Structures are given as structure tokens and as C-alpha cells.
């Protein structure tokens, strides 16, 4: 197993390289980079100052717009070539494309993500500051979904076609049809001081007096803030995993080895949880990395926005709008690395659930 883990870890390197390279090329081709963003911001300031100034003649106005000619950036009116060159040097765009690419690869190999172009802080500090929110949303949502869906799916398989199976299917399908962001708005209106009750906070991960609380008080305050966002994220996540667990168990229950075990007189509970469970859970474990990553990052963006939680999802989205390249590539690098590591952990869990699986011999 050690050799297999080493091979998988070595495979992480070319995978990371390919993903970062492809996205680097795409981002460089896309219009509206950080230089354009800065030029637009400076032009907005210049335009505002010009509107407040009086007594300028037409010659002065024409002279102020002379920087537009010969510029490769749209909207560079009023800026000289020296101004544009200074902006490019500030963002590192005075270097050729291949130089920027190899510098980025070398920095990432050393986990040096540099500084944000617009936030005045290092990328590592931004990620560390936002990580607790994303970890909280991702872990609690995944934990609740799995703790509810797996036992429910097993029960539905045992009670297949019963009234319990029918009404639980109706409930989880109806819940999955509700968009998480819409349900989040509903929770705010009802339980966060909207029109009915004021039981839960509307924003933030902790209260303002967090440092003054006792140990247990901090735990209660944290769970108090997490309740509504986690409920909103998990409302639509039960259906797919529950039905996957049910169908997997149904498929295993009708196999020959289960009939043989019953013929030998084994207890039904022992058959289900010592034999069927081990085989049926393989497909559930296989889908865990993708489910975890989607909940951890992609699924939390709207929830973070609605509940004013500064997480990695919101950070990556804002960085994309601003063309903050260091933040974009760093979050992509971290997300991809975590996904690949979780995939390796998923393979290791295969051997824990079913020791008959031997990746080493493959």
C-alpha cells in the first residue's frame, strides 16, 4: 500500500501543473485584467475631479486625453504612456508572459502565493482568515448530510415500497427542489429578525464579544451562528446520497451471497451490517471527494453572501471579478490540492471498509 500512496502523491504534481497551466492561459487571454481595472479606477477618479474643476479650456481637455493614442488598453484616456507603464510594473505585467508563468510555478512550488493586487494583504493571510468559514460550512454540511442520508437510505432499502419509503422519498425530493439560496432567504425572514422571530444572528461566524465568552460560551455562540447557514446548505443535499445508498443496498441484498448467508441461518442484522454494508458503502465512499469539494467551495458561495460570511468561495468569486490573479490562482491551487489529497484518502477508506481491496497489486 505504501508504494501505491507514493505513486498517487507523485501523480499530484503533474495534475496540479496541468490545471494551473490551463487556467493561467485562459486567464491571460480573458479581457479586463488588473491593469484595465486600475486604469478604469483611475479614469473614474480623474473624471470626477475634472467635473468639479472650472475654468479649464478645451485645449487642456484635449491635452489630458492625449494618452489614449497608442495605448493597448481600452479606456486609457487621460493617462500617459509613463502612467500605464508604471501600472504594468506595479502588477508585474512589464515582464513577458513566459517569465510571469515560470515565476508563478516556482513560487507555488515553494508555497509562496505573493500579495493580493487590490486588498493590500498577502494571499496566505487572506486564505487563512477565510478558511474557518469554509471549513465550518463544508464540514458541518457534509457531516449532517452523511449522518442522515446513509441511515435513511439503509432504512428505505429494508422497508422498500412501504409507506415509510414512499413518504420519505416525497419529502427528500421536495427538499431537493428548493434552491439553497431561496431557503436561506426564507430562514432569515422567519428566524433571523425578518418578519417573525429573532432567534438567530443574521451575519458573521461569531459575535462581537467572542473573546469575552467562556469556553462553552464560545461553542454555543459558534453553533448559534452556524445553524441557519448549515440548514440552508443541507436542505437539498439529502436526496442524491439517500437514494444512492438505498439503491446500492437493494442491489447487494438481492445478490447470491446474501441468500447463502440467510440459508445458513445468520441473523438479518448481521447480514446487513457485516456483509451488505461493507459492499454497498464502496460506491458511497467513491463519491465522497466530489461531494465534499462541491459542498466545501462551490455550494457555499451564495450562502456566504446571504449570511455575510467571508469564506473562500466568496473570496474566489470577488477575486475573479477584480481579476486579482494571485488570489485566483492561489485559491485554485489550494482547492485542487485539497481535492487530490481527499481523493487519496478516499482510496485508503476503501481498504478500511473492505480489506479485500488491494490497490498495491494493481
XYZ file of N, CA, C and O in Angstrom, residues 208-355:
592
model
N -19.631 39.743 18.437
C -18.590 40.756 18.674
C -17.877 40.554 20.005
O -16.707 40.927 20.148
N -18.569 39.978 20.974
C -17.958 39.751 22.298
C -17.390 38.344 22.417
O -17.350 37.760 23.505
N -16.936 37.771 21.319
C -16.428 36.397 21.286
C -15.288 36.189 22.281
O -15.240 35.180 22.984
N -14.346 37.135 22.339
C -13.177 36.981 23.209
C -13.550 37.001 24.684
O -12.819 36.473 25.519
N -14.663 37.602 25.026
C -15.067 37.714 26.422
C -15.829 36.494 26.913
O -16.062 36.355 28.116
N -16.242 35.593 25.996
C -17.053 34.446 26.376
C -16.195 33.342 26.965
O -14.988 33.243 26.699
N -16.834 32.487 27.746
C -16.157 31.315 28.288
C -15.991 30.266 27.182
O -16.469 30.436 26.058
N -15.315 29.175 27.519
C -15.077 28.123 26.523
C -16.389 27.578 25.988
O -16.588 27.473 24.770
N -17.289 27.206 26.874
C -18.581 26.671 26.445
C -19.444 27.754 25.818
O -20.235 27.481 24.908
N -19.264 28.974 26.278
C -19.997 30.074 25.666
C -19.577 30.302 24.228
O -20.413 30.617 23.363
N -18.276 30.135 23.937
C -17.807 30.272 22.558
C -18.376 29.169 21.666
O -18.729 29.413 20.508
N -18.452 27.942 22.201
C -19.007 26.839 21.414
C -20.474 27.094 21.091
O -20.920 26.923 19.941
N -21.234 27.523 22.087
C -22.649 27.803 21.868
C -22.836 28.955 20.881
O -23.699 28.902 19.990
N -22.008 29.992 21.020
C -22.113 31.144 20.123
C -21.780 30.744 18.684
O -22.448 31.170 17.738
N -20.745 29.917 18.530
C -20.362 29.446 17.196
C -21.477 28.617 16.562
O -21.839 28.825 15.394
N -22.041 27.673 17.314
C -23.131 26.845 16.788
C -24.371 27.686 16.506
O -25.124 27.410 15.560
N -24.576 28.706 17.310
C -25.716 29.611 17.120
C -25.615 30.331 15.780
O -26.599 30.478 15.050
N -24.423 30.769 15.429
C -24.216 31.450 14.155
C -24.246 30.488 12.975
O -24.588 30.881 11.855
N -23.861 29.224 13.192
C -23.765 28.258 12.104
C -25.099 27.595 11.755
O -25.230 26.994 10.685
N -26.085 27.712 12.628
C -27.315 26.935 12.472
C -28.019 27.219 11.151
O -28.264 26.308 10.350
N -28.353 28.458 10.893
C -29.107 28.789 9.683
C -28.310 28.542 8.404
O -28.854 27.960 7.449
N -27.037 28.977 8.304
C -26.295 28.683 7.074
C -26.173 27.190 6.778
O -26.309 26.769 5.621
N -25.920 26.382 7.804
C -25.769 24.938 7.581
C -27.095 24.312 7.174
O -27.146 23.456 6.275
N -28.187 24.734 7.801
C -29.503 24.214 7.408
C -29.794 24.558 5.956
O -30.293 23.729 5.182
N -29.480 25.780 5.565
C -29.722 26.196 4.183
C -28.894 25.387 3.190
O -29.357 25.075 2.088
N -27.674 25.033 3.557
C -26.802 24.285 2.654
C -27.184 22.813 2.570
O -26.984 22.169 1.534
N -27.717 22.259 3.654
C -28.007 20.829 3.670
C -29.398 20.482 3.171
O -29.664 19.311 2.895
N -30.284 21.453 3.030
C -31.683 21.157 2.714
C -31.825 20.362 1.423
O -32.677 19.483 1.307
N -31.004 20.645 0.437
C -31.139 19.951 -0.837
C -30.112 18.863 -1.064
O -30.029 18.314 -2.169
N -29.346 18.508 -0.025
C -28.258 17.553 -0.210
C -28.565 16.125 0.187
O -27.720 15.246 0.042
N -29.781 15.884 0.695
C -30.093 14.546 1.186
C -30.553 13.597 0.091
O -30.327 12.391 0.182
N -31.206 14.121 -0.932
C -31.888 13.256 -1.904
C -30.921 12.328 -2.631
O -31.120 11.109 -2.658
N -29.886 12.885 -3.231
C -28.999 12.070 -4.064
C -28.277 11.007 -3.248
O -28.207 9.837 -3.646
N -27.731 11.378 -2.086
C -26.996 10.408 -1.275
C -27.935 9.360 -0.678
O -27.573 8.174 -0.593
N -29.123 9.771 -0.260
C -30.081 8.809 0.297
C -30.496 7.775 -0.741
O -30.505 6.563 -0.472
N -30.843 8.236 -1.941
C -31.262 7.309 -2.986
C -30.099 6.441 -3.459
O -30.282 5.266 -3.804
N -28.892 7.006 -3.474
C -27.719 6.218 -3.853
C -27.476 5.108 -2.838
O -27.185 3.959 -3.214
N -27.602 5.433 -1.548
C -27.431 4.417 -0.508
C -28.506 3.352 -0.600
O -28.214 2.147 -0.508
N -29.749 3.768 -0.805
C -30.848 2.810 -0.911
C -30.648 1.863 -2.091
O -30.758 0.635 -1.946
N -30.370 2.403 -3.255
C -30.209 1.565 -4.446
C -28.998 0.638 -4.326
O -29.034 -0.501 -4.802
N -27.936 1.134 -3.701
C -26.761 0.297 -3.511
C -27.071 -0.878 -2.591
O -26.658 -2.021 -2.853
N -27.819 -0.614 -1.520
C -28.197 -1.693 -0.602
C -29.159 -2.672 -1.261
O -29.046 -3.893 -1.069
N -30.122 -2.154 -2.018
C -31.058 -3.041 -2.704
C -30.328 -3.958 -3.680
O -30.663 -5.145 -3.817
N -29.336 -3.393 -4.363
C -28.575 -4.192 -5.312
C -27.798 -5.300 -4.607
O -27.713 -6.439 -5.109
N -27.237 -5.005 -3.433
C -26.464 -6.005 -2.707
C -27.363 -7.034 -2.027
O -27.005 -8.214 -1.928
N -28.525 -6.606 -1.548
C -29.424 -7.510 -0.820
C -29.876 -8.672 -1.692
O -30.080 -9.796 -1.205
N -30.016 -8.435 -2.995
C -30.521 -9.474 -3.895
C -29.413 -10.318 -4.525
O -29.678 -11.103 -5.439
N -28.196 -10.198 -4.031
C -27.098 -10.986 -4.581
C -27.028 -12.367 -3.913
O -27.592 -12.587 -2.837
N -26.292 -13.244 -4.545
C -26.277 -14.643 -4.140
C -25.701 -14.843 -2.745
O -26.179 -15.662 -1.964
N -24.662 -14.062 -2.394
C -24.017 -14.297 -1.094
C -24.947 -13.958 0.063
O -24.831 -14.545 1.154
N -25.892 -13.023 -0.131
C -26.866 -12.709 0.911
C -27.843 -13.865 1.087
O -28.186 -14.248 2.221
N -28.292 -14.434 -0.029
C -29.194 -15.607 0.055
C -28.497 -16.778 0.730
O -29.099 -17.505 1.530
N -27.215 -16.958 0.435
C -26.464 -18.032 1.068
C -26.335 -17.799 2.567
O -26.463 -18.736 3.376
N -26.068 -16.568 2.959
C -25.953 -16.247 4.383
C -27.268 -16.486 5.106
O -27.291 -16.989 6.240
N -28.371 -16.137 4.481
C -29.684 -16.386 5.087
C -29.956 -17.881 5.194
O -30.544 -18.357 6.180
N -29.546 -18.625 4.183
C -29.765 -20.073 4.205
C -28.965 -20.734 5.325
O -29.373 -21.778 5.866
N -27.819 -20.143 5.682
C -27.006 -20.686 6.777
C -27.555 -20.312 8.137
O -27.029 -20.762 9.162
N -28.589 -19.477 8.167
C -29.221 -19.123 9.427
C -28.635 -17.916 10.120
O -28.882 -17.713 11.324
N -27.856 -17.091 9.414
C -27.303 -15.883 10.027
C -28.411 -14.879 10.344
O -29.414 -14.783 9.631
N -28.206 -14.131 11.417
C -29.173 -13.102 11.811
C -29.219 -12.011 10.743
O -28.183 -11.626 10.186
N -30.425 -11.506 10.460
C -30.597 -10.497 9.408
C -29.771 -9.250 9.680
O -29.189 -8.657 8.757
N -29.695 -8.849 10.930
C -28.911 -7.657 11.269
C -27.421 -7.885 10.976
O -26.732 -6.983 10.488
N -26.949 -9.091 11.272
C -25.557 -9.414 10.988
C -25.297 -9.428 9.482
O -24.241 -8.973 9.027
N -26.243 -9.919 8.712
C -26.088 -9.945 7.252
C -26.002 -8.534 6.699
O -25.160 -8.215 5.850
N -26.868 -7.657 7.209
C -26.927 -6.285 6.679
C -25.678 -5.489 7.016
O -25.108 -4.813 6.143
N -25.233 -5.561 8.260
C -24.188 -4.644 8.702
C -22.774 -5.253 8.677
O -21.794 -4.522 8.803
N -22.674 -6.576 8.520
C -21.352 -7.188 8.426
C -20.967 -7.548 6.996
O -19.781 -7.629 6.676
N -21.949 -7.730 6.146
C -21.671 -8.149 4.776
C -22.184 -7.138 3.753
O -21.414 -6.639 2.935
N -23.489 -6.848 3.813
C -24.075 -5.945 2.820
C -23.515 -4.535 2.958
O -23.166 -3.887 1.961
N -23.408 -4.055 4.182
C -22.941 -2.689 4.410
C -21.557 -2.458 3.822
O -21.295 -1.448 3.181
N -20.671 -3.408 4.018
C -19.289 -3.259 3.552
C -19.234 -3.120 2.033
O -18.486 -2.296 1.506
N -20.032 -3.905 1.318
C -20.015 -3.843 -0.145
C -20.802 -2.648 -0.673
O -20.409 -2.015 -1.657
N -21.920 -2.348 -0.034
C -22.769 -1.263 -0.522
C -22.132 0.100 -0.323
O -22.390 1.036 -1.091
N -21.281 0.246 0.704
C -20.711 1.548 1.010
C -19.567 1.926 0.083
O -19.101 3.068 0.104
N -19.084 0.992 -0.738
C -17.971 1.316 -1.621
C -18.325 2.433 -2.584
O -17.537 3.354 -2.816
N -19.505 2.382 -3.178
C -19.908 3.409 -4.130
C -20.163 4.736 -3.425
O -19.970 5.813 -3.997
N -20.578 4.694 -2.168
C -20.787 5.925 -1.395
C -19.446 6.598 -1.114
O -19.297 7.814 -1.259
N -18.464 5.795 -0.741
C -17.134 6.341 -0.465
C -16.511 6.906 -1.732
O -15.817 7.927 -1.710
N -16.763 6.246 -2.860
C -16.190 6.717 -4.119
C -16.665 8.117 -4.476
O -15.926 8.900 -5.075
N -17.880 8.458 -4.114
C -18.412 9.780 -4.441
C -18.166 10.834 -3.391
O -18.571 11.983 -3.572
N -17.475 10.439 -2.288
C -17.274 11.401 -1.207
C -16.404 12.591 -1.597
O -16.758 13.729 -1.272
N -15.248 12.403 -2.277
C -14.407 13.572 -2.597
C -15.142 14.632 -3.402
O -15.076 15.823 -3.082
N -15.850 14.211 -4.458
C -16.568 15.182 -5.286
C -17.658 15.886 -4.489
O -17.849 17.100 -4.608
N -18.374 15.120 -3.650
C -19.437 15.724 -2.843
C -18.865 16.709 -1.835
O -19.404 17.803 -1.638
N -17.759 16.341 -1.211
C -17.149 17.210 -0.201
C -16.645 18.503 -0.817
O -16.870 19.592 -0.289
N -15.955 18.400 -1.946
C -15.401 19.584 -2.589
C -16.514 20.516 -3.066
O -16.434 21.734 -2.929
N -17.573 19.946 -3.638
C -18.670 20.782 -4.127
C -19.362 21.513 -2.989
O -19.719 22.688 -3.112
N -19.555 20.839 -1.856
C -20.174 21.488 -0.699
C -19.206 22.479 -0.069
O -19.584 23.584 0.329
N -17.936 22.094 -0.019
C -16.933 22.902 0.672
C -16.732 24.253 0.013
O -16.621 25.278 0.676
N -16.708 24.285 -1.317
C -16.347 25.511 -2.016
C -17.492 26.072 -2.859
O -17.987 27.152 -2.600
N -17.904 25.316 -3.872
C -18.876 25.854 -4.826
C -20.221 26.131 -4.178
O -20.849 27.159 -4.422
N -20.677 25.184 -3.353
C -22.014 25.320 -2.794
C -22.144 26.412 -1.756
O -23.249 26.791 -1.387
N -21.038 26.914 -1.210
C -21.116 27.874 -0.114
C -21.113 29.324 -0.580
O -21.278 30.222 0.246
N -20.930 29.585 -1.878
C -20.783 30.953 -2.347
C -22.011 31.795 -2.030
O -21.911 32.856 -1.397
N -23.181 31.351 -2.459
C -24.397 32.127 -2.234
C -24.737 32.200 -0.745
O -25.208 33.239 -0.263
N -24.504 31.111 -0.025
C -24.792 31.114 1.410
C -23.883 32.112 2.131
O -24.326 32.853 3.021
N -22.613 32.142 1.759
C -21.681 33.107 2.349
C -22.120 34.537 2.062
O -22.024 35.414 2.929
N -22.618 34.778 0.856
C -23.062 36.122 0.502
C -24.298 36.520 1.289
O -24.388 37.631 1.832
N -25.278 35.620 1.369
C -26.545 35.939 2.034
C -26.348 36.170 3.527
O -26.924 37.098 4.112
N -25.519 35.349 4.159
C -25.317 35.456 5.607
C -24.078 36.284 5.972
O -23.650 36.268 7.125
N -23.507 36.989 4.994
C -22.346 37.860 5.230
C -21.205 37.109 5.901
O -20.627 37.558 6.897
N -20.873 35.959 5.354
C -19.770 35.145 5.843
C -18.618 35.231 4.847
O -18.788 34.919 3.669
N -17.468 35.663 5.301
C -16.305 35.825 4.428
C -15.551 34.501 4.337
O -14.641 34.226 5.116
N -15.939 33.676 3.363
C -15.301 32.390 3.164
C -14.495 32.350 1.884
O -14.387 33.341 1.147
N -13.926 31.192 1.584
C -13.093 31.044 0.401
C -13.895 31.142 -0.884
O -13.394 31.613 -1.903
N -15.140 30.674 -0.853
C -15.977 30.766 -2.044
C -16.208 32.208 -2.458
O -16.056 32.567 -3.629
N -16.567 33.050 -1.492
C -16.777 34.466 -1.769
C -15.472 35.146 -2.142
O -15.443 36.029 -3.017
N -14.375 34.757 -1.510
C -13.066 35.335 -1.829
C -12.691 35.046 -3.277
O -12.245 35.940 -4.012
N -12.854 33.802 -3.724
C -12.532 33.443 -5.093
C -13.423 34.146 -6.104
O -12.949 34.579 -7.169
N -14.697 34.303 -5.777
C -15.622 34.983 -6.683
C -15.258 36.460 -6.826
O -15.219 37.002 -7.941
N -14.993 37.135 -5.707
C -14.626 38.548 -5.760
C -13.294 38.739 -6.481
O -13.120 39.710 -7.230
N -12.354 37.826 -6.264
C -11.063 37.919 -6.942
C -11.218 37.744 -8.450
O -10.515 38.393 -9.235
N -12.141 36.890 -8.873
C -12.384 36.706 -10.306
C -12.957 37.970 -10.933
O -12.564 38.358 -12.041
N -13.872 38.630 -10.237
C -14.451 39.872 -10.757
C -13.394 40.965 -10.857
O -13.396 41.757 -11.808
N -12.494 41.009 -9.893
C -11.460 42.044 -9.869
C -10.228 41.678 -10.689
O -9.339 42.508 -10.832
N -10.207 40.447 -11.217
C -9.016 39.944 -11.908
C -7.791 40.000 -10.995
O -6.697 40.379 -11.412
N -8.005 39.623 -9.745
C -6.913 39.571 -8.773
C -6.199 38.239 -8.959
O -6.470 37.247 -8.267
N -5.254 38.204 -9.892
C -4.644 36.954 -10.322
C -3.975 36.157 -9.201
O -4.123 34.930 -9.141
N -3.198 36.772 -8.311
C -2.597 35.970 -7.234
C -3.627 35.241 -6.381
O -3.424 34.079 -6.016
N -4.746 35.899 -6.078
C -5.787 35.254 -5.280
C -6.484 34.164 -6.086
O -6.769 33.072 -5.574
N -6.756 34.424 -7.366
C -7.429 33.438 -8.216
C -6.615 32.161 -8.295
O -7.118 31.054 -8.048
N -5.347 32.285 -8.653
C -4.517 31.104 -8.836
C -4.199 30.422 -7.510
O -4.073 29.192 -7.458
N -4.081 31.186 -6.451
C -3.773 30.579 -5.153
C -4.953 29.765 -4.637
O -4.775 28.631 -4.154
N -6.167 30.320 -4.711
C -7.335 29.566 -4.277
C -7.543 28.339 -5.157
O -7.904 27.265 -4.666
N -7.319 28.490 -6.460
C -7.416 27.343 -7.361
C -6.390 26.277 -6.981
O -6.707 25.073 -6.960
N -5.189 26.701 -6.686
C -4.116 25.780 -6.292
C -4.487 25.040 -5.009
O -4.335 23.811 -4.915
N -4.993 25.772 -4.024
C -5.362 25.166 -2.741
C -6.536 24.214 -2.920
O -6.535 23.086 -2.399
N -7.572 24.644 -3.674
C -8.742 23.799 -3.891
C -8.345 22.499 -4.586
O -8.772 21.413 -4.201
N -7.531 22.607 -5.630
C -7.131 21.427 -6.388
C -6.290 20.487 -5.543
O -6.481 19.264 -5.560
N -5.360 21.043 -4.792
C -4.504 20.219 -3.937
C -5.328 19.482 -2.889
O -5.117 18.276 -2.654
N -6.273 20.174 -2.278
C -7.126 19.527 -1.283
C -7.974 18.437 -1.920
O -8.167 17.360 -1.346
N -8.491 18.697 -3.121
C -9.289 17.685 -3.807
C -8.488 16.436 -4.126
O -8.973 15.308 -3.956
N -7.250 16.598 -4.569
C -6.410 15.452 -4.888
C -6.039 14.669 -3.632
O -6.027 13.429 -3.642
N -5.759 15.374 -2.542
C -5.431 14.692 -1.287
C -6.641 13.933 -0.757
O -6.523 12.786 -0.277
N -7.818 14.549 -0.856
C -9.035 13.874 -0.401
C -9.315 12.637 -1.246
O -9.801 11.615 -0.754
N -8.980 12.701 -2.546
C -9.138 11.530 -3.394
C -8.261 10.373 -2.933
O -8.679 9.209 -2.962
N -7.033 10.673 -2.500
C -6.154 9.632 -1.979
C -6.714 9.059 -0.678
O -6.708 7.840 -0.449
N -7.210 9.951 0.195
C -7.814 9.486 1.449
C -9.017 8.599 1.156
O -9.269 7.599 1.846
N -9.790 8.944 0.119
C -10.936 8.129 -0.272
C -10.503 6.721 -0.656
O -11.150 5.727 -0.296
N -9.401 6.605 -1.396
C -8.894 5.280 -1.768
C -8.470 4.489 -0.529
O -8.674 3.265 -0.448
N -7.871 5.169 0.425
C -7.476 4.485 1.657
C -8.692 3.994 2.435
O -8.650 2.937 3.074
N -9.784 4.757 2.367
C -11.005 4.348 3.052
C -11.605 3.094 2.432
O -12.291 2.326 3.110
N -11.355 2.872 1.143
C -11.792 1.627 0.515
C -11.247 0.422 1.275
O -11.964 -0.553 1.562
N -9.959 0.461 1.578
C -9.325 -0.672 2.251
C -9.799 -0.823 3.691
O -9.766 -1.919 4.246
N -10.221 0.305 4.303
C -10.753 0.219 5.660
C -12.126 -0.462 5.646
O -12.422 -1.322 6.485
N -12.969 -0.070 4.691
C -14.305 -0.652 4.604
C -14.246 -2.102 4.142
O -14.951 -2.969 4.657
N -13.394 -2.377 3.157
C -13.293 -3.729 2.611
C -11.814 -4.106 2.471
O -11.154 -3.724 1.494
N -11.259 -4.830 3.433
C -9.838 -5.200 3.377
C -9.486 -6.067 2.173
O -8.291 -6.227 1.870
